[in-house]
Each structure stands twice: as structure tokens, then as C-alpha cells.
Short mmCIF file of C-alpha atoms in Angstrom, two decimals:
data_model
loop_
_atom_site.label_atom_id
_atom_site.label_comp_id
_atom_site.label_asym_id
_atom_site.label_seq_id
_atom_site.Cartn_x
_atom_site.Cartn_y
_atom_site.Cartn_z
CA MET A 1 0.01 0.00 0.00
CA GLU A 2 2.32 2.70 -1.27
CA TRP A 3 -0.39 5.32 -0.94
CA PHE A 4 -0.63 4.79 2.83
CA HIS A 5 2.00 7.11 4.25
CA PRO A 6 0.17 9.18 6.88
CA ASP A 7 1.82 12.28 8.26
CA PRO A 8 3.26 11.67 11.77
CA TYR A 9 1.16 14.56 13.06
CA ILE A 10 -1.99 12.85 11.81
CA LEU A 11 -0.89 9.61 13.45
CA VAL A 12 -0.39 11.44 16.75
CA LEU A 13 -3.86 13.01 16.51
CA THR A 14 -5.44 9.65 15.72
CA GLY A 15 -3.61 7.95 18.57
CA ALA A 16 -4.64 10.74 20.95
CA GLY A 17 -8.24 10.20 19.92
CA PHE A 18 -8.09 6.51 20.65
CA LEU A 19 -6.37 7.21 23.97
CA ILE A 20 -9.03 9.70 25.08
CA ALA A 21 -11.77 7.26 24.04
CA LEU A 22 -10.14 4.58 26.17
CA VAL A 23 -9.91 7.01 29.11
CA ALA A 24 -13.67 7.51 28.94
CA TRP A 25 -14.73 3.94 28.18
CA LEU A 26 -12.33 1.52 29.87
CA PRO A 27 -13.30 2.27 33.49
CA LEU A 28 -16.90 1.30 32.65
CA ALA A 29 -15.85 -1.82 30.79
CA LEU A 30 -13.57 -2.95 33.60
CA ARG A 31 -15.93 -2.08 36.45
CA ARG A 32 -16.93 -5.68 37.25
CA LEU A 33 -13.85 -7.44 35.90
CA PRO A 34 -10.78 -8.53 37.91
CA LEU A 35 -8.73 -6.21 35.75
CA SER A 36 -7.60 -2.62 36.15
CA LEU A 37 -6.97 0.34 33.85
CA PRO A 38 -3.22 0.46 34.70
CA ILE A 39 -2.80 -3.20 33.66
CA VAL A 40 -4.39 -2.47 30.27
CA CYS A 41 -2.26 0.65 29.80
CA ILE A 42 1.02 -1.10 30.58
CA GLY A 43 0.10 -3.95 28.25
CA LEU A 44 -0.80 -1.54 25.43
CA GLY A 45 2.44 0.40 25.96
CA ALA A 46 4.54 -2.76 25.88
CA ALA A 47 2.83 -3.89 22.67
CA LEU A 48 3.09 -0.47 21.02
CA PHE A 49 6.78 0.09 21.73
CA SER A 50 7.60 -3.47 20.69
CA LEU A 51 6.63 -2.65 17.12
CA PRO A 52 9.67 -2.25 14.86
CA GLN A 53 8.17 0.94 13.40
CA VAL A 54 8.43 2.61 16.81
CA GLY A 55 12.05 3.48 17.32
CA LEU A 56 11.68 5.36 20.62
CA ASP A 57 12.89 3.88 23.89
CA PRO A 58 10.93 5.75 26.62
CA SER A 59 13.34 4.73 29.36
CA PRO A 60 13.50 7.00 32.42
CA LEU A 61 17.27 6.54 32.29
CA ALA A 62 17.35 8.28 28.91
CA TYR A 63 15.05 11.14 29.97
CA PRO A 64 15.69 11.76 33.69
CA ASN A 65 14.46 15.36 33.82
CA ILE A 66 11.33 14.71 31.73
CA THR A 67 10.57 11.69 33.93
CA GLU A 68 10.81 13.78 37.09
CA ARG A 69 8.61 16.59 35.78
CA PHE A 70 5.96 14.41 34.14
CA THR A 71 5.54 12.18 37.18
CA GLU A 72 5.47 15.29 39.38
CA PHE A 73 2.62 16.70 37.26
CA VAL A 74 0.56 13.52 37.49
CA VAL A 75 1.00 13.25 41.26
CA ILE A 76 -0.07 16.83 42.06
CA ILE A 77 -3.21 16.48 39.96
CA ALA A 78 -4.03 13.25 41.81
CA LEU A 79 -3.45 14.91 45.18
CA MET A 80 -5.89 17.71 44.41
CA GLY A 81 -8.51 15.17 43.34
CA ALA A 82 -7.96 13.09 46.48
CA GLY A 83 -8.39 16.09 48.77
CA LEU A 84 -11.53 17.35 47.02
CA LYS A 85 -13.39 14.05 47.22
CA LEU A 86 -12.90 13.38 50.93
CA ASP A 87 -16.21 14.08 52.64
CA ARG A 88 -15.04 13.48 56.20
CA VAL A 89 -14.34 16.65 58.18
CA PHE A 90 -10.66 16.97 59.05
CA GLY A 91 -9.86 16.17 62.67
CA ILE A 92 -7.41 14.30 64.88
CA ARG A 93 -9.93 11.67 66.02
CA ARG A 94 -11.91 11.45 62.80
CA TRP A 95 -8.70 10.90 60.81
CA GLN A 96 -7.01 8.48 63.20
CA VAL A 97 -6.75 5.71 60.60
CA ALA A 98 -4.74 8.08 58.38
CA TRP A 99 -2.44 9.19 61.22
CA ARG A 100 -1.71 5.57 62.07
CA LEU A 101 -0.74 4.81 58.49
CA ILE A 102 1.40 7.95 58.16
CA LEU A 103 3.10 8.06 61.55
CA VAL A 104 3.54 4.34 62.22
CA THR A 105 3.15 2.25 59.07
CA MET A 106 5.16 4.42 56.68
CA PRO A 107 8.25 4.98 58.90
CA LEU A 108 8.30 1.30 59.80
CA GLY A 109 8.04 0.48 56.10
CA ILE A 110 10.94 2.77 55.25
CA LEU A 111 13.08 1.19 57.97
CA ALA A 112 12.17 -2.38 56.97
CA ILE A 113 12.77 -1.79 53.25
CA THR A 114 16.09 -0.07 53.99
CA VAL A 115 17.29 -3.02 56.09
CA LEU A 116 16.04 -5.52 53.49
CA LEU A 117 17.75 -3.85 50.54
CA GLY A 118 20.92 -3.12 52.50
CA THR A 119 21.31 -6.76 53.58
CA LEU A 120 19.59 -9.11 51.11
CA ALA A 121 20.12 -6.97 47.98
CA GLY A 122 23.54 -5.72 49.11
CA LEU A 123 22.91 -2.09 48.22
CA PRO A 124 24.86 0.72 49.92
CA TRP A 125 22.98 1.91 52.97
CA ILE A 126 22.32 5.41 51.64
CA VAL A 127 20.94 3.95 48.42
CA ALA A 128 18.86 1.47 50.44
CA LEU A 129 17.46 4.37 52.47
CA LEU A 130 16.58 6.25 49.28
CA LEU A 131 14.71 3.21 47.94
CA GLY A 132 13.03 2.75 51.32
CA ALA A 133 11.59 6.26 51.06
CA VAL A 134 10.76 5.71 47.38
CA LEU A 135 8.90 2.43 47.90
CA ALA A 136 7.11 2.97 51.21
CA PRO A 137 4.36 5.48 50.27
CA THR A 138 0.99 4.40 48.91
CA ASP A 139 0.46 5.92 45.47
CA PRO A 140 -2.33 8.52 45.02
CA VAL A 141 -2.54 7.89 41.26
CA LEU A 142 -2.81 4.11 40.86
CA ALA A 143 -4.88 3.64 44.03
CA ALA A 144 -8.05 5.11 42.49
CA ASP A 145 -9.91 1.78 42.63
CA VAL A 146 -9.56 1.60 46.41
CA GLN A 147 -10.27 5.27 47.11
CA VAL A 148 -13.50 7.05 47.96
CA GLY A 149 -15.87 8.13 45.23
CA PRO A 150 -16.54 11.70 44.07
CA PRO A 151 -17.57 14.45 46.55
CA LYS A 152 -20.86 13.61 48.29
CA GLY A 153 -20.80 10.25 46.49
CA GLY A 154 -21.59 8.24 49.60
CA GLU A 155 -18.64 5.85 49.17
CA GLU A 156 -16.55 6.67 52.21
CA ASP A 157 -16.29 3.59 54.39
CA GLU A 158 -13.22 3.36 56.62
CA VAL A 159 -11.21 1.30 54.16
CA ARG A 160 -11.67 3.70 51.25
CA PHE A 161 -11.25 6.73 53.45
CA GLY A 162 -8.08 5.39 55.08
CA LEU A 163 -6.39 4.52 51.80
CA THR A 164 -7.39 7.87 50.20
CA ALA A 165 -6.18 9.95 53.13
CA GLU A 166 -2.97 7.93 53.39
CA ALA A 167 -2.23 8.36 49.69
CA GLY A 168 -2.89 12.11 49.97
CA LEU A 169 -0.62 12.63 52.98
CA ASN A 170 2.23 10.19 52.64
CA ASP A 171 3.71 11.51 49.43
CA GLY A 172 4.55 14.70 51.27
CA ALA A 173 5.46 12.81 54.45
CA ALA A 174 7.97 10.60 52.61
CA PHE A 175 9.88 13.58 51.23
CA PRO A 176 11.99 14.19 54.39
CA PHE A 177 13.35 10.65 54.13
CA VAL A 178 14.22 11.07 50.46
CA ASN A 179 16.05 14.26 51.41
CA LEU A 180 17.72 12.45 54.31
CA ALA A 181 19.35 10.11 51.81
CA ILE A 182 20.42 13.09 49.71
CA VAL A 183 21.98 15.00 52.62
CA LEU A 184 23.69 11.86 53.92
CA ALA A 185 25.26 11.39 50.50
CA ALA A 186 26.50 14.99 50.65
CA ALA A 187 27.77 14.47 54.19
CA GLY A 188 30.55 12.37 52.77
CA THR A 189 32.13 15.58 51.56
CA GLY A 190 32.25 16.93 55.13
CA GLU A 191 29.06 18.97 54.95
CA PRO A 192 27.11 18.95 58.27
CA TRP A 193 23.83 17.17 57.72
CA ALA A 194 21.84 16.67 60.93
CA ALA A 195 20.88 20.30 61.59
CA LYS A 196 20.17 20.94 57.92
CA TRP A 197 17.94 17.90 57.60
CA LEU A 198 15.97 18.39 60.81
CA GLY A 199 15.71 22.19 60.69
CA TYR A 200 15.23 22.67 56.97
CA HIS A 201 13.95 19.48 55.36
CA VAL A 202 11.68 18.46 58.26
CA LEU A 203 10.55 21.48 60.26
CA TRP A 204 10.64 24.21 57.62
CA GLU A 205 9.56 22.33 54.53
CA ILE A 206 6.71 20.48 56.29
CA GLY A 207 5.57 23.53 58.27
CA ALA A 208 5.74 25.93 55.35
CA GLY A 209 4.05 23.39 53.05
CA VAL A 210 1.11 22.93 55.43
CA ALA A 211 0.79 26.66 56.18
CA GLY A 212 1.10 27.67 52.52
CA GLY A 213 -1.40 25.05 51.42
CA TYR A 214 -3.86 26.17 54.07
CA LEU A 215 -3.62 29.86 53.17
CA ILE A 216 -3.98 29.19 49.45
CA GLY A 217 -6.94 26.89 50.09
CA ARG A 218 -8.59 29.58 52.23
CA ALA A 219 -8.04 32.17 49.51
CA PHE A 220 -9.55 29.96 46.82
CA GLY A 221 -12.40 28.99 49.09
CA TRP A 222 -13.26 32.64 49.71
CA LEU A 223 -12.97 33.61 46.05
CA THR A 224 -15.03 30.63 44.98
CA PHE A 225 -17.82 30.50 47.56
CA ARG A 226 -17.73 33.45 49.93
CA ILE A 227 -16.96 36.61 47.99
CA PRO A 228 -20.18 38.71 48.19
CA ALA A 229 -20.62 39.27 44.46
CA GLU A 230 -21.71 37.66 41.23
CA THR A 231 -18.03 37.42 40.36
CA LYS A 232 -17.39 34.54 42.78
CA LEU A 233 -15.60 31.73 41.00
CA ALA A 234 -18.36 29.20 41.62
CA GLN A 235 -20.54 31.22 39.23
CA THR A 236 -18.32 30.13 36.35
CA GLY A 237 -19.32 26.51 36.80
CA ASP A 238 -15.90 25.71 35.39
CA GLY A 239 -14.02 22.94 37.21
CA LEU A 240 -10.73 24.19 35.78
CA ILE A 241 -10.54 26.28 38.94
CA ALA A 242 -9.24 23.12 40.63
CA LEU A 243 -6.29 23.00 38.25
CA ALA A 244 -5.59 26.67 38.95
CA ALA A 245 -5.55 25.95 42.69
CA THR A 246 -3.27 22.94 42.11
CA PHE A 247 -0.66 24.81 40.11
CA ILE A 248 -0.72 27.94 42.27
CA SER A 249 -0.45 25.97 45.49
CA TYR A 250 2.38 23.81 44.21
CA GLY A 251 4.20 26.65 42.50
CA LEU A 252 4.09 29.17 45.36
CA THR A 253 5.10 26.69 48.05
CA GLU A 254 7.92 25.29 45.91
CA MET A 255 9.16 28.85 45.45
CA ILE A 256 9.66 29.11 49.22
CA HIS A 257 11.34 25.67 49.23
CA SER A 258 8.65 23.67 51.02
CA TYR A 259 6.87 20.43 50.19
CA GLY A 260 4.51 21.18 47.34
CA PHE A 261 2.90 17.72 47.43
CA LEU A 262 1.80 18.30 51.00
CA SER A 263 0.70 21.82 50.15
CA VAL A 264 -1.56 20.71 47.28
CA PHE A 265 -3.35 18.14 49.43
CA VAL A 266 -3.83 20.65 52.27
CA THR A 267 -5.10 23.22 49.74
CA ALA A 268 -7.64 20.67 48.46
CA LEU A 269 -8.85 19.84 51.99
CA THR A 270 -9.15 23.52 52.90
CA PHE A 271 -10.85 24.36 49.61
CA ARG A 272 -13.39 21.59 50.19
CA HIS A 273 -14.03 22.75 53.76
CA ALA A 274 -14.96 26.25 52.58
CA HIS A 275 -18.39 24.97 51.48
CA ARG A 276 -18.54 21.19 51.91
CA SER A 277 -21.98 20.64 50.38
CA HIS A 278 -21.63 22.81 47.27
CA ASP A 279 -22.12 20.98 43.96
CA PHE A 280 -19.22 22.88 42.43
CA HIS A 281 -16.83 20.48 44.18
CA ARG A 282 -18.13 17.73 41.92
CA GLU A 283 -17.33 19.85 38.85
CA MET A 284 -13.80 20.47 40.05
CA HIS A 285 -13.24 16.84 40.98
CA ASP A 286 -14.45 15.63 37.58
CA VAL A 287 -11.99 17.89 35.77
CA THR A 288 -9.03 16.80 37.90
CA GLU A 289 -10.03 13.15 37.52
CA GLN A 290 -10.19 13.39 33.74
CA VAL A 291 -6.82 15.17 33.46
CA GLU A 292 -5.27 12.74 35.95
CA ARG A 293 -6.58 9.68 34.12
CA LEU A 294 -5.39 10.91 30.76
CA ALA A 295 -1.92 11.81 32.06
CA MET A 296 -1.73 8.51 33.96
CA MET A 297 -2.53 6.54 30.81
CA VAL A 298 0.16 8.34 28.82
CA LEU A 299 2.67 7.72 31.59
CA LEU A 300 1.80 4.01 31.88
CA LEU A 301 1.99 3.57 28.12
CA LEU A 302 5.53 4.94 28.31
CA PHE A 303 6.28 2.71 31.30
CA GLY A 304 5.04 -0.30 29.37
CA GLY A 305 7.34 0.75 26.52
CA ALA A 306 10.27 1.05 28.90
CA LEU A 307 9.55 -2.47 30.18
CA ALA A 308 9.45 -3.80 26.62
CA ASN A 309 12.82 -2.15 25.96
CA GLY A 310 14.57 -3.82 28.90
CA LEU A 311 13.97 -1.60 31.95
CA LEU A 312 14.15 -4.69 34.20
CA GLY A 313 17.31 -6.02 32.59
CA ALA A 314 19.59 -5.04 35.48
CA LEU A 315 17.71 -7.13 38.06
CA VAL A 316 19.41 -9.87 40.06
CA TRP A 317 17.52 -12.65 41.84
CA THR A 318 17.78 -10.98 45.25
CA ASP A 319 15.98 -7.93 43.83
CA ILE A 320 13.05 -10.10 42.80
CA VAL A 321 12.84 -11.66 46.27
CA ALA A 322 13.07 -8.20 47.87
CA ALA A 323 10.25 -6.84 45.69
CA LEU A 324 7.96 -9.69 46.71
CA VAL A 325 8.84 -9.24 50.38
CA ILE A 326 8.14 -5.50 50.20
CA LEU A 327 4.64 -6.02 48.81
CA LEU A 328 3.61 -9.31 50.45
CA VAL A 329 5.26 -9.00 53.86
CA ILE A 330 6.51 -5.54 54.79
CA ARG A 331 3.47 -3.50 53.76
CA PRO A 332 0.84 -5.89 55.20
CA VAL A 333 2.74 -6.38 58.48
CA THR A 334 3.55 -2.70 59.03
CA GLY A 335 -0.02 -1.83 58.04
CA LEU A 336 -1.44 -4.17 60.66
CA ILE A 337 0.99 -2.82 63.27
CA GLY A 338 -0.15 0.73 62.49
CA LEU A 339 -3.82 -0.27 62.72
CA ALA A 340 -3.47 -2.19 65.98
CA GLY A 341 -6.18 -1.05 68.39
CA LEU A 342 -8.30 0.62 65.70
CA LYS A 343 -12.01 -0.12 66.04
CA ALA A 344 -12.35 -2.09 62.84
CA THR A 345 -12.95 -5.64 61.74
CA TRP A 346 -10.04 -7.87 60.72
CA SER A 347 -11.28 -7.84 57.14
CA GLU A 348 -11.09 -4.04 57.07
CA LYS A 349 -7.63 -3.95 58.62
CA LEU A 350 -6.32 -6.63 56.27
CA THR A 351 -7.75 -4.82 53.26
CA ILE A 352 -6.14 -1.52 54.23
CA ALA A 353 -2.84 -3.22 55.04
CA PHE A 354 -2.81 -5.21 51.77
CA PHE A 355 -3.62 -2.40 49.35
CA GLY A 356 -0.43 -0.40 49.75
CA ILE A 357 -0.26 0.24 46.03
CA ARG A 358 3.06 1.50 44.59
CA GLY A 359 3.16 3.55 41.43
CA VAL A 360 3.75 7.02 39.99
CA GLY A 361 4.85 8.57 43.30
CA SER A 362 7.69 6.04 43.49
CA PHE A 363 8.76 6.96 39.97
CA TYR A 364 8.86 10.63 40.92
CA TYR A 365 10.84 10.14 44.09
CA LEU A 366 13.44 7.95 42.41
CA ALA A 367 13.84 10.41 39.50
CA TYR A 368 14.13 13.28 42.00
CA GLY A 369 16.67 11.43 44.10
CA LEU A 370 18.83 10.38 41.15
CA ASN A 371 18.73 13.91 39.75
CA SER A 372 19.83 15.30 43.13
CA MET A 373 22.71 12.99 44.03
CA GLU A 374 25.49 11.02 42.41
CA ILE A 375 24.69 7.29 42.52
CA ASP A 376 26.25 4.43 40.61
CA GLY A 377 24.01 1.74 39.19
CA ALA A 378 20.92 3.84 38.43
CA ASP A 379 19.77 1.16 35.97
CA ARG A 380 19.44 -1.36 38.79
CA LEU A 381 17.52 1.10 40.98
CA TRP A 382 15.07 1.77 38.18
CA ALA A 383 14.77 -1.97 37.63
CA VAL A 384 13.93 -2.58 41.30
CA VAL A 385 11.36 0.20 41.46
CA GLY A 386 9.91 -0.78 38.09
CA LEU A 387 9.56 -4.39 39.23
CA VAL A 388 7.82 -3.40 42.47
CA VAL A 389 5.38 -1.20 40.55
CA VAL A 390 4.68 -3.91 37.95
CA ILE A 391 4.00 -6.51 40.60
CA SER A 392 1.84 -4.04 42.54
CA VAL A 393 -0.14 -3.10 39.42
CA PHE A 394 -0.92 -6.73 38.60
CA LEU A 395 -1.26 -8.02 42.17
CA HIS A 396 -3.55 -5.24 43.35
CA GLY A 397 -5.21 -4.68 39.98
CA LEU A 398 -6.34 -8.29 39.70
CA THR A 399 -7.59 -8.47 43.30
CA VAL A 400 -9.10 -5.02 43.88
CA THR A 401 -12.47 -5.66 42.20
CA PRO A 402 -13.33 -9.00 43.88
CA LEU A 403 -11.97 -7.96 47.29
CA MET A 404 -13.70 -4.59 47.39
CA ARG A 405 -16.97 -6.16 46.20
CA LEU A 406 -16.63 -8.82 48.91
CA LEU A 407 -15.96 -6.11 51.51
CA ASP A 408 -19.05 -4.16 50.44
CA ARG A 409 -21.22 -7.28 50.67
CA SER A 410 -19.84 -8.05 54.14
CA HIS A 411 -21.21 -4.66 55.21
CA GLY A 412 -24.62 -5.27 53.69
CA ARG A 413 -24.14 -3.23 50.51
CA ASP A 414 -24.85 -4.49 47.01
CA PRO A 415 -21.85 -3.36 44.94
CA ASP A 416 -23.98 -3.52 41.82
CA ALA A 417 -26.66 -1.20 43.17
CA GLU A 418 -26.69 2.42 42.09
CA GLY A 419 -26.55 5.19 44.69
CA VAL A 420 -26.42 2.91 47.76
CA PRO A 421 -23.52 3.96 49.98
CA PRO A 422 -21.71 1.33 52.00
CA PRO A 423 -22.30 1.59 55.74
CA GLY A 424 -18.55 1.24 56.38
CA LEU A 425 -17.01 1.08 59.79
CA GLN A 426 -19.05 2.26 62.74
CA GLY A 427 -16.01 3.84 64.28
CA PRO A 428 -14.62 7.36 64.86
CA GLY A 429 -16.22 9.81 62.48
CA ALA A 430 -18.21 7.17 60.58
CA GLY A 431 -21.55 8.17 61.94
CA GLU A 432 -20.95 11.91 61.91
CA ASP A 433 -22.43 14.29 59.42
CA ALA A 434 -19.72 14.91 56.82
CA SER A 435 -21.54 17.87 55.38
CA GLN A 436 -20.82 20.08 58.34
#
């Protein structure tokens, strides 16, 4: 067919059209199947980049800066969406499941992964610490199937709430440990590290991130819902305001050298609190979800292509064992330790502990760490993280639908019924009016 020589630009447009159609259709098609959107995307990417006509190798090793920025973009969009859809009013007692996962489970996970990779895998301890911080957080992007539904959607049982809140908070909470590895690497040159890490990377960057996110969320809440005029932003009916809040929150707090991930999530929570029952939150959430899903699919197509081009080639057998231990032992055990004493059934605790999904956040942290410090063997580090994410995508993607449907039925909810919220856990905050 000599006449068939389409312009590359036309091919890109056609491919973008198919991708957007898949973004809209696949979640419906996969709703009742033991299959997830990320699995499909990785498979499509591997198939696409295996074609001899496609000469591009989308390896993160070849494009370190693009990898860092693209994964950063996807994560901040996901964090805004996660914060907007949480109906539960913020509070120490109401959010105790999240605090347990952030303050107990994640640090224990970082420690356990560091020890595992430093001993079994034989990695240098600073590198093992970096990977511990990279692989401990639950991902806000790929965990959509175990998160709560849209604002006022009535799908906020304790399991979905706990995993959503954890994913929203722990990306920012893991950053000090990533920076700890970076400053320890620099300490080898004689630079003092303890005061810099504790004073700057912990106290300042966390405190300024939370404060900046809160102030920006208050400002957007006032402009959107409270300003006494027809010019209030809610009158636009345009959910793009959520993207504006995301970029402004992340940009301004990064300018003052604080944790932008944490800031975006705090901005989203504060924004939502400004008028919890307003329908405009649904408009904003829908826009962020669509942008997030599209960006996630592009990223996972590229990840599938990287896998097809040998991303896992540097693995040794101990890395494979370590990846399985991280997902099947360390996360469940540390999750159960963090949830000890919580008023919940064993099935709820086990579900929360099991679904510690790893994904785009781990890609970002590794790219950030490698771009910030000199490390030998970056190909092996990408192979380890890539393997953990692949196993997580398939392990959790194949089990999420049957397990979450089983959990709903155990609480007396028909997962196939429309508009019937699960009763969830009758514990702290579960019976309180979330619209306050």
C-alpha cells in the first residue's frame, strides 16, 4: 500500500483520539472485571513500543528530567482530586486511621525496606534508604480503585477513606526521608547534615508546606464560595478552577522551598471545607479526575514501553525476592501494626494493610533522588522500582475488584446497586455528618 503514508502529526492526533476514548470507556468496561486500567495501559504500551516501526525507547534513564517533571505533574493532579473528594471533616480523632498509616506504618516500612535492601540486595545503605523512602508510600494515582468516590458520592467507608487519606498525605510525608538520603550522600564531603535535615527538610519544609497550602486553600475557598458578588468563582461552573488551585499551590510553596505535594493536598482539603456541600466540588473533581486519568494513561503507556525495551534487565535474583517481600510481607505487616487497636474488623484492617499500592509517586521520588545525588548503578535502581510497581499493578489490579466487592457485601451493601452507599465502619467519624 504505497499510498498509505500518513503524516506523523496525523498519526499522533489519531492515537490521541483513541487514547481519550479509552480514558472515557475503559473504566466502565472494567468495572466488574478482575482487571484494572493500569494493567491495560502497561500492556498496550509494551505492545506499542515493541513494534519495529516505533524506534523510541521511553526509558527514564534516557530522559531523567522529563521523567521527574511528568511524574510530578501527574501526582499533584491526583493529590488535588484526592483532597476534594474526601467528605469526612478533618480532625485528629476522625482521621485516626490516616495518622496511624502515616506516623507508624510508613516509617516502619521505610526502615524495613532499607534493612532488606541493604542486607539481602547488598545495596549501599544510603541507596537502600533512598529506595526505602521511594517504595514505602501508597500511590495517590494508581490507588483510584480503592479510594473514595466523588464528593458527596456516599462511598466513604473506613477502608476507602483510610487509603485515600494515606495516599494524599504520605507523598509529602515521605519527602523528608528522600532528602535524608540526599543530605547523607553529601555528608561524605564533610558537609554537616543533621541540623540541615531536621531544621530545613523536616521542620521548615513540612511547616511551610502545610501553612502555605492552608492559606492558598482559604483564599480559593473565599474567592469561589464566599466573595459577596456575582463574580465569585463558583458562578463560572468551570471545574478548571481546581487546576488553577493545584498549580498555584504547588508553585508558590515550591518557590519558598517547602513540600509542594503536601501543600496541594492541604489546599484541596481547605478548599473543600470552605463549602462542603456545594455541587461545584463535583465539577472540580471531575476535571481533575479526567486530566489525571489521561496523564496517567500516557505515563503508563511509556512505562510499558520502557519495560518492553529492557527496563528490568539489570535485576538480580535478590531484587526479585526483595520486591515480593516489600509487597507481600513488609506493607501488610507494618499496616497491621499501625492499625493495631483501631475499632475495625479484621477484614477491614487486612484490606487496608494489603492495598499499599506502589506507582507514579515512586517513579517521581526515584527520579528526583537520582537527579539530586550522584549514585552508581541507576539502571538497577530503576529496575527494582519498576519491578515493584509492575507486581503491585498486577497483584492489586487483579484483586481489587473482587476484594472490594466482597468487603461491600460483608457490610450489607450491594456493589452492583446504584446510589447505595456502603455503611462502612461504625467507628470514629463514621456516623458523623460529613456535610458540616
